[in-house]
Coordinates of C-alpha atoms and ligand atoms in Angstrom, one line a residue:
X145 CA 114.7 36.4 9.7
X146 CA 115.1 39.2 6.9
X147 CA 115.4 42.7 7.4
X148 CA 112.6 45.1 7.2
X149 CA 114.5 47.7 7.0
X150 CA 116.6 49.5 4.5
X151 CA 119.5 48.7 6.7
X152 CA 122.1 48.6 3.9
X153 CA 125.8 47.9 4.4
X154 CA 126.1 50.9 6.8
X155 CA 129.9 49.6 7.1
X156 CA 132.5 52.0 6.6
X157 CA 135.4 49.8 7.6
X158 CA 137.6 47.9 4.7
X159 CA 135.9 44.5 4.7
X160 CA 134.6 43.8 1.4
X161 CA 131.0 43.2 0.7
X162 CA 129.3 40.8 -1.1
X163 CA 125.7 40.1 -2.0
X164 CA 124.6 36.6 -2.7
X165 CA 121.2 35.8 -4.4
X166 CA 119.7 32.4 -3.4
X167 CA 121.3 32.4 -0.2
X168 CA 118.8 30.3 1.6
X169 CA 119.8 27.4 -0.7
X170 CA 122.3 24.2 -0.3
X171 CA 125.2 26.9 -1.7
X172 CA 124.0 30.3 -0.2
X173 CA 124.4 28.7 3.1
X174 CA 128.2 27.4 2.3
X175 CA 129.1 30.4 0.1
X176 CA 128.2 32.7 3.3
X177 CA 130.1 31.2 5.9
X178 CA 133.5 31.2 3.6
X179 CA 132.8 34.2 3.0
X180 CA 132.2 35.5 6.5
X181 CA 135.4 33.5 7.6
X182 CA 137.2 35.5 4.9
X183 CA 136.0 39.0 7.1
X184 CA 133.1 40.2 4.5
X185 CA 130.0 41.7 5.1
X186 CA 127.6 39.1 3.6
X187 CA 124.0 40.6 1.9
X188 CA 121.9 37.9 1.1
X189 CA 118.7 38.7 -1.0
X190 CA 115.5 36.1 0.1
X191 CA 111.9 35.9 -1.1
X192 CA 108.9 36.4 0.6
X193 CA 107.8 32.7 1.7
X194 CA 104.7 31.9 4.0
X195 CA 106.7 29.6 5.9
X196 CA 110.3 30.6 7.5
X197 CA 112.8 29.2 4.6
X198 CA 116.2 30.1 6.5
X199 CA 116.7 26.8 8.2
X200 CA 120.2 26.6 6.2
X201 CA 121.4 30.1 7.4
X202 CA 119.8 29.4 11.8
X203 CA 123.3 28.7 12.9
X204 CA 124.9 31.7 11.0
X205 CA 122.6 34.1 12.2
X206 CA 123.1 36.9 14.9
X207 CA 120.3 39.7 15.4
X208 CA 120.8 42.5 13.8
X209 CA 120.8 44.4 16.8
X210 CA 124.0 43.0 17.5
X211 CA 125.4 45.4 15.1
X212 CA 129.1 44.9 15.5
X213 CA 128.7 41.0 15.0
X214 CA 125.8 40.4 12.6
X215 CA 128.0 40.5 9.6
X216 CA 125.3 38.5 7.3
X217 CA 122.0 40.3 6.4
X218 CA 119.1 39.6 4.5
X219 CA 116.6 41.5 2.6
X220 CA 113.8 41.2 0.9
X221 CA 114.0 41.0 -2.9
X222 CA 112.7 38.7 -6.3
X223 CA 114.9 37.9 -9.3
X224 CA 111.7 38.5 -11.1
X225 CA 111.5 42.3 -9.7
X226 CA 114.0 44.3 -11.3
X227 CA 113.4 47.5 -9.1
X228 CA 114.1 45.2 -5.7
X229 CA 117.4 43.9 -7.4
X230 CA 118.7 47.8 -8.6
X231 CA 117.7 49.3 -4.8
X232 CA 119.7 46.5 -2.8
X233 CA 122.5 47.2 -5.5
X234 CA 122.3 51.1 -4.2
X235 CA 121.7 50.4 -0.8
X236 CA 124.6 47.8 -0.5
X237 CA 127.1 49.0 -2.5
X238 CA 128.7 45.6 -3.0
X239 CA 132.1 44.8 -4.2
X240 CA 130.9 41.2 -5.9
X241 CA 127.6 39.7 -6.4
X242 CA 126.6 36.0 -6.7
X243 CA 124.1 35.0 -8.8
X244 CA 123.0 32.0 -7.2
X245 CA 118.9 32.2 -7.0
X246 CA 117.1 30.1 -9.4
X247 CA 114.0 27.4 -9.8
X248 CA 117.1 24.6 -10.0
X249 CA 114.8 21.6 -10.3
X250 CA 115.1 20.2 -13.9
X251 CA 112.0 17.7 -13.4
X252 CA 109.9 20.8 -12.0
X253 CA 111.2 23.2 -14.9
X254 CA 109.3 20.7 -17.3
X255 CA 105.6 21.4 -15.4
X256 CA 106.4 25.6 -14.6
X257 CA 108.8 26.2 -17.5
X258 CA 107.3 30.0 -18.4
X259 CA 108.1 31.0 -14.4
X260 CA 111.7 28.7 -14.4
X261 CA 112.8 30.6 -17.5
X262 CA 111.9 34.2 -15.8
X263 CA 113.9 33.6 -12.6
X264 CA 116.9 31.3 -14.4
X265 CA 117.3 33.7 -17.3
X266 CA 115.5 36.8 -16.9
X267 CA 116.4 37.1 -13.5
X268 CA 120.0 37.1 -14.4
X269 CA 119.3 39.1 -17.4
X270 CA 117.7 41.5 -14.6
X271 CA 120.8 41.2 -12.2
X272 CA 123.2 41.9 -15.0
X273 CA 121.6 45.3 -16.1
X274 CA 121.1 46.4 -12.6
X275 CA 124.7 46.1 -11.6
X276 CA 125.9 47.5 -15.4
X277 CA 123.3 50.7 -14.7
X278 CA 124.5 50.9 -10.9
X279 CA 128.3 50.5 -11.7
X280 CA 127.5 53.2 -14.5
X281 CA 125.7 55.3 -12.1
X282 CA 128.3 55.4 -9.4
X283 CA 131.6 54.2 -11.4
X284 CA 132.3 51.4 -8.6
X285 CA 133.4 48.3 -9.9
X286 CA 131.1 45.2 -9.0
X287 CA 132.5 41.6 -9.9
X288 CA 129.8 39.1 -10.9
X289 CA 129.4 35.5 -10.4
X290 CA 126.8 33.7 -12.3
X291 CA 125.7 30.1 -11.3
X292 CA 126.2 27.7 -14.7
X293 CA 125.3 24.4 -14.6
X294 CA 127.1 21.0 -16.4
X295 CA 123.1 20.5 -17.3
X296 CA 123.6 23.3 -20.4
X297 CA 125.9 20.1 -22.0
X298 CA 122.6 17.9 -21.6
X299 CA 123.0 15.4 -24.3
X300 CA 126.3 16.1 -25.8
X301 CA 128.8 13.3 -24.7
X302 CA 131.4 13.5 -21.9
X303 CA 134.2 14.2 -20.9
X304 CA 133.0 18.5 -21.4
X305 CA 134.9 21.0 -20.3
X306 CA 135.1 25.0 -21.6
X307 CA 134.5 24.8 -24.8
X308 CA 132.1 21.9 -25.4
X309 CA 129.0 22.7 -27.2
X310 CA 126.0 23.0 -24.9
X311 CA 122.7 20.8 -26.1
X312 CA 120.2 21.7 -23.6
X313 CA 117.8 18.9 -22.1
X314 CA 114.8 21.0 -20.2
X315 CA 113.3 24.3 -19.9
X316 CA 115.9 24.4 -16.8
X317 CA 119.0 23.9 -18.7
X318 CA 117.9 26.0 -22.1
X319 CA 117.7 29.2 -19.3
X320 CA 121.1 28.4 -17.7
X321 CA 122.5 28.4 -21.6
X322 CA 120.9 31.8 -21.9
X323 CA 121.6 33.4 -18.8
X324 CA 125.7 31.9 -19.5
X325 CA 125.0 33.9 -23.0
X326 CA 123.8 37.1 -21.1
X327 CA 126.7 36.8 -18.8
X328 CA 129.4 36.6 -21.5
X329 CA 128.0 39.5 -23.7
X330 CA 127.9 41.7 -20.4
X331 CA 131.3 41.1 -20.1
X332 CA 132.4 41.9 -23.8
X333 CA 129.9 44.8 -24.4
X334 CA 130.0 46.3 -21.2
X335 CA 133.7 45.1 -19.5
X336 CA 131.6 43.8 -16.7
X337 CA 134.0 41.7 -14.4
X338 CA 131.3 38.8 -15.2
X339 CA 132.4 34.8 -14.7
X340 CA 130.4 31.9 -15.4
X341 CA 130.8 29.0 -13.1
X342 CA 130.0 25.7 -15.0
X343 CA 129.6 23.5 -12.3
X344 CA 128.4 20.0 -11.9
X345 CA 126.4 18.0 -9.4
X346 CA 127.3 19.1 -6.0
X347 CA 125.7 17.9 -3.2
X348 CA 125.8 17.7 0.9
X349 CA 123.7 17.4 4.0
X350 CA 121.8 20.3 3.4
X351 CA 121.0 19.2 -0.1
X352 CA 117.1 20.1 -0.8
X353 CA 115.1 17.2 -0.4
X354 CA 114.0 16.3 -3.7
X355 CA 116.5 15.8 -5.0
X356 CA 118.3 12.1 -6.3
X357 CA 121.1 12.1 -3.8
X358 CA 119.2 13.3 -0.6
X359 CA 116.2 11.8 -1.4
X360 CA 118.2 8.6 -1.2
X361 CA 119.9 9.2 2.2
X362 CA 117.3 10.9 3.7
X363 CA 114.8 7.8 3.0
X364 CA 117.6 5.5 3.7
X365 CA 118.6 7.1 7.0
X366 CA 114.6 6.4 7.5
X367 CA 114.5 2.8 6.5
X368 CA 117.2 1.6 9.2
X369 CA 115.6 2.9 11.9
X370 CA 112.1 1.7 11.2
X371 CA 110.1 4.6 10.1
X372 CA 109.8 3.7 6.5
X373 CA 110.3 0.6 4.1
X374 CA 109.9 1.7 0.2
X375 CA 111.9 4.3 -1.6
X376 CA 110.4 5.3 -5.3
X377 CA 112.4 6.3 -7.5
X378 CA 113.2 6.9 -11.5
X379 CA 116.1 6.7 -14.0
X380 CA 118.9 4.8 -12.0
X381 CA 121.2 4.8 -14.8
X382 CA 121.9 8.5 -15.4
X383 CA 125.6 9.1 -14.7
X384 CA 126.0 12.1 -12.7
X385 CA 130.0 13.8 -12.0
X386 CA 129.0 14.6 -8.1
X387 CA 131.0 16.8 -5.5
X388 CA 130.8 18.3 -2.0
X389 CA 129.0 22.1 -2.4
X390 CA 131.3 23.3 0.1
X391 CA 134.2 22.3 -1.9
X392 CA 132.4 24.0 -4.7
X393 CA 131.3 27.0 -3.3
X394 CA 135.6 28.2 -2.8
X395 CA 135.5 27.9 -6.7
X396 CA 132.7 30.6 -7.1
X397 CA 134.9 32.9 -5.2
X398 CA 138.1 32.0 -6.5
X399 CA 136.8 33.2 -10.0
X400 CA 136.0 36.3 -8.6
X401 CA 139.8 36.9 -7.3
X402 CA 141.7 36.8 -10.7
X403 CA 142.5 39.8 -12.5
X404 CA 140.8 38.6 -15.8
X405 CA 137.1 37.7 -16.0
X406 CA 136.4 34.2 -17.5
X407 CA 134.4 31.2 -17.3
X408 CA 135.3 27.8 -15.8
X409 CA 134.1 24.3 -15.5
X410 CA 134.3 22.4 -11.9
X411 CA 133.7 19.3 -11.3
X412 CA 135.4 16.1 -10.0
X413 CA 136.3 14.3 -13.4
X414 CA 134.5 11.4 -11.9
X415 CA 131.2 10.2 -12.9
X416 CA 128.8 7.4 -10.8
X417 CA 125.2 6.7 -11.6
X418 CA 122.4 6.5 -9.7
X419 CA 122.4 2.8 -8.8
X420 CA 126.0 2.9 -8.0
X421 CA 125.0 5.9 -5.2
X422 CA 122.3 3.5 -4.0
X423 CA 124.7 0.4 -3.7
X424 CA 127.4 3.0 -1.9
X425 CA 124.3 4.1 0.1
X426 CA 122.9 1.4 1.3
X427 CA 126.0 -0.9 1.3
X428 CA 127.6 1.3 4.4
X429 CA 124.5 0.8 6.0
X430 CA 124.4 -2.8 5.6
X431 CA 121.4 -3.0 3.4
X432 CA 120.4 -4.4 0.0
X433 CA 118.7 -1.4 -1.8
X434 CA 117.0 -4.1 -3.8
X435 CA 115.1 -4.9 -0.8
X436 CA 113.4 -1.2 -0.8
X437 CA 113.8 0.8 -4.1
X438 CA 110.7 0.3 -6.7
X439 CA 110.8 1.9 -9.7
X440 CA 107.9 5.0 -10.6
X441 CA 107.0 6.5 -14.1
X442 CA 106.5 9.5 -12.3
X443 CA 110.0 10.5 -11.9
X444 CA 111.2 9.5 -15.5
X445 CA 112.0 13.1 -17.9
X446 CA 110.2 13.8 -20.7
X447 CA 114.3 14.6 -21.8
X448 CA 117.0 12.9 -19.3
X449 CA 120.9 13.9 -19.0
X450 CA 122.5 10.1 -19.4
X451 CA 126.0 11.0 -18.6
X452 CA 128.1 14.0 -17.4
X453 CA 131.6 13.9 -16.4
X454 CA 133.3 17.2 -16.2
X455 CA 137.3 17.9 -17.3
X456 CA 138.1 20.9 -14.7
X457 CA 141.6 21.0 -16.6
X458 CA 141.4 24.5 -16.6
X459 CA 139.8 25.3 -12.9
X460 CA 143.0 23.3 -11.7
X461 CA 145.6 25.4 -13.5
X462 CA 144.4 28.9 -13.5
X463 CA 142.6 29.0 -10.3
X464 CA 144.8 26.3 -8.4
X465 CA 141.0 24.7 -7.0
X466 CA 140.8 21.2 -6.7
X467 CA 137.8 19.1 -4.8
X468 CA 138.9 17.7 -1.4
X469 CA 135.9 15.3 -0.9
X470 CA 135.6 12.3 -3.4
X471 CA 132.4 10.1 -4.3
X472 CA 132.5 7.8 -1.5
X473 CA 133.4 10.1 1.2
X474 CA 130.5 12.4 0.2
X475 CA 127.8 9.6 0.3
X476 CA 129.0 8.4 4.0
X477 CA 128.9 12.3 4.9
X478 CA 125.3 12.9 3.4
X479 CA 124.4 8.8 5.1
X480 CA 125.9 9.9 8.7
X481 CA 123.6 13.0 8.7
X482 CA 120.4 11.9 7.3
X483 CA 120.6 8.6 10.1
X484 CA 121.1 11.2 12.9
X485 CA 118.4 12.7 11.9
X486 CA 116.0 9.8 11.5
X487 CA 117.6 8.9 14.5
X488 CA 116.0 12.3 16.3
X489 CA 112.5 11.7 14.0
X490 CA 112.1 8.3 15.6
X491 CA 111.9 9.7 19.1
X492 CA 109.8 12.5 18.0
X493 CA 107.2 9.5 16.5
X494 CA 107.6 6.9 19.4
X495 CA 106.4 10.2 21.5
X496 CA 103.2 10.6 19.7
X497 CA 104.9 14.0 18.4
X498 CA 104.8 13.1 14.6
X499 CA 103.5 10.7 11.9
X500 CA 105.9 8.1 10.7
X501 CA 105.2 9.4 7.0
X502 CA 107.2 8.5 3.7
X503 CA 109.1 12.1 2.3
X504 CA 107.4 12.9 -1.1
Ligands
NDP243 P1 118.9 25.9 -4.1 O1 117.5 25.2 -5.4 O2 119.5 24.9 -3.5 O3 119.0 27.4 -3.9 C1 118.0 27.8 -5.0 C2 118.0 29.3 -4.4 O4 117.3 30.5 -4.9 C3 117.1 29.0 -3.0 O5 117.7 30.3 -2.2 C4 115.6 29.8 -3.4 O6 114.9 30.4 -2.2 C5 116.2 31.2 -4.2 N1 114.9 31.4 -5.4 C6 114.4 30.5 -6.3 N2 113.6 31.1 -6.9 C7 113.9 32.7 -6.3 C8 113.6 34.1 -7.3 N3 112.3 34.0 -8.0 N4 114.1 35.1 -6.3 C9 114.9 34.8 -5.2 N5 115.6 33.9 -5.3 C10 114.8 32.8 -5.7 O7 119.8 25.9 -5.3 P2 121.4 25.3 -5.0 O8 122.2 25.7 -3.8 O9 121.7 23.8 -5.1 O10 122.4 26.1 -6.1 C11 122.4 27.5 -6.3 C12 122.6 27.7 -7.7 O11 123.9 26.6 -8.6 C13 121.7 27.6 -8.6 O12 121.4 28.8 -9.3 C14 121.5 26.6 -9.7 O13 120.9 26.4 -10.7 C15 122.5 26.3 -9.8 N6 123.5 24.9 -10.0 C16 123.5 24.4 -8.8 C17 124.3 22.9 -8.8 C18 123.9 22.0 -8.1 O14 124.2 20.6 -7.7 N7 123.5 22.0 -6.7 C19 125.7 22.8 -10.2 C20 125.0 23.5 -10.9 C21 124.4 24.9 -11.0 P3 114.1 29.7 -1.3 O15 115.0 29.7 -0.3 O16 113.1 30.6 -0.9 O17 113.3 28.4 -2.1
GDR244 P1 119.6 17.0 -11.8 O1 119.7 16.2 -10.3 O2 119.0 16.8 -12.7 O3 121.6 16.3 -11.9 O4 120.1 18.5 -11.1 P2 118.7 15.4 -9.7 O5 119.3 15.1 -8.3 O6 117.2 15.9 -9.2 O7 118.7 13.7 -10.8 C1 120.0 13.7 -11.1 C2 119.7 12.2 -11.8 O8 118.9 11.7 -11.3 C3 117.8 10.5 -11.9 N1 116.9 10.5 -10.8 C4 116.2 11.0 -10.0 N2 116.2 12.3 -9.4 C5 115.2 12.6 -8.6 N3 115.2 14.2 -8.6 N4 114.4 12.0 -8.3 C6 114.4 10.9 -8.1 O9 113.4 10.3 -8.0 C7 115.3 10.1 -9.3 N5 115.3 9.2 -10.1 C8 116.4 9.2 -10.8 C9 117.1 12.0 -12.5 O10 116.3 11.8 -13.7 C10 118.8 12.6 -13.1 O11 119.1 12.1 -14.4 C11 120.9 19.1 -10.7 C12 120.4 20.4 -9.9 O12 120.7 21.1 -9.0 C13 120.7 21.4 -11.0 O13 120.2 22.9 -10.1 C14 122.0 21.4 -11.0 O14 122.0 22.2 -12.4 C15 122.3 20.5 -11.6 O15 122.2 19.2 -11.0 C16 124.0 20.2 -12.5

């Protein structure tokens, strides 16, 4: 699906142009929908993969040969490749850059710490430097959004707001702290319009299947239709402030529409344990999670973040942002979609087109 040519913006209209890294991820797909609905031309950087990695964008994609309607364009690049970042900035000439790309799995960051730091921390620095040098050479103004995380607060107890000290508990979280301070530094040193969104966990039916919420709802759908019996999980007592990804990408956009660049916490201000997520989701389908869940020590982390609960007062007051989807609605949205997915899988399994294997 990615463009093989140097087909940059080529647009001579008054449309705003956005450049999104991590466009194939959960947030990238929601942000692209939002920006297209606001009349933007959206350019996404995608990395080369042996399989297509654009499933979350299939419903948005328009063949680039249909030039008038194809307002989302994809280009190969990588946050580990500085030259590709600078080149696409020069070609696309964006008004806004959203840096969403990351090795975003906390547990996996303990397995591949070096790579995680390269993409999450140094990758952000590469992109900031590309934006800085592009603006210096061209005199253009470019606004930059950095996808920061509540994981940066780590061991610091809730409620967590913009002034709460960071105490990261994983290579991923430490890398996000570095990216946060690189962003602040480029704002202070070069006057770049650069914002950090410190977003608490946000989920959706498009969430990656090895994050705990989606792992639960995916397994639950399959258990309900008889394709799976057991679900193996780690620490059920961790507490998270879970919101809906569709709400959170609006906050990203709002940050870049302000007069001044600043940093904002984005959260629902409610926290629930993994066990509560199990209660509500299994209860919704009339099942008891205790009949299906087993604890597997493999899913415990070398250092855990016990309790995250944000204070989003600043985003509410300054941006006028507030979440529309609460915890129960989010859980039900995810369960409904994954039940439908499991029913479709069941048809394929019954017809012999697919194995009834458990999800990893
Ligand atoms: P995902 O894991 O769903 O998406 C990550 C994206 O980054 C994917 O498009 C992925 O590509 C891309 N990517 C990974 N490595 C590279 C690389 N080396 N070069 C270029 N692109 C790369 O994350 P989310 O959408 O959930 O999150 C978006 C951002 O927000 C991330 O930075 C995450 O750390 C951060 N964040 C997320 C929160 C959440 O709760 N969802 C909360 C706070 C922060 P591919 O599809 O090929 O894998
Ligand atoms: P998190 O999300 O680490 O908060 O990072 P995840 O869903 O992976 O874990 C949440 C909590 O659930 C516990 N847990 C399990 N987690 C997973 N993945 N798998 C399990 O089987 C399991 N069992 C229990 C975890 O220990 C943890 O306490 C997410 C990512 O999107 C980051 O990129 C983002 O920055 C933060 O949210 C905010």
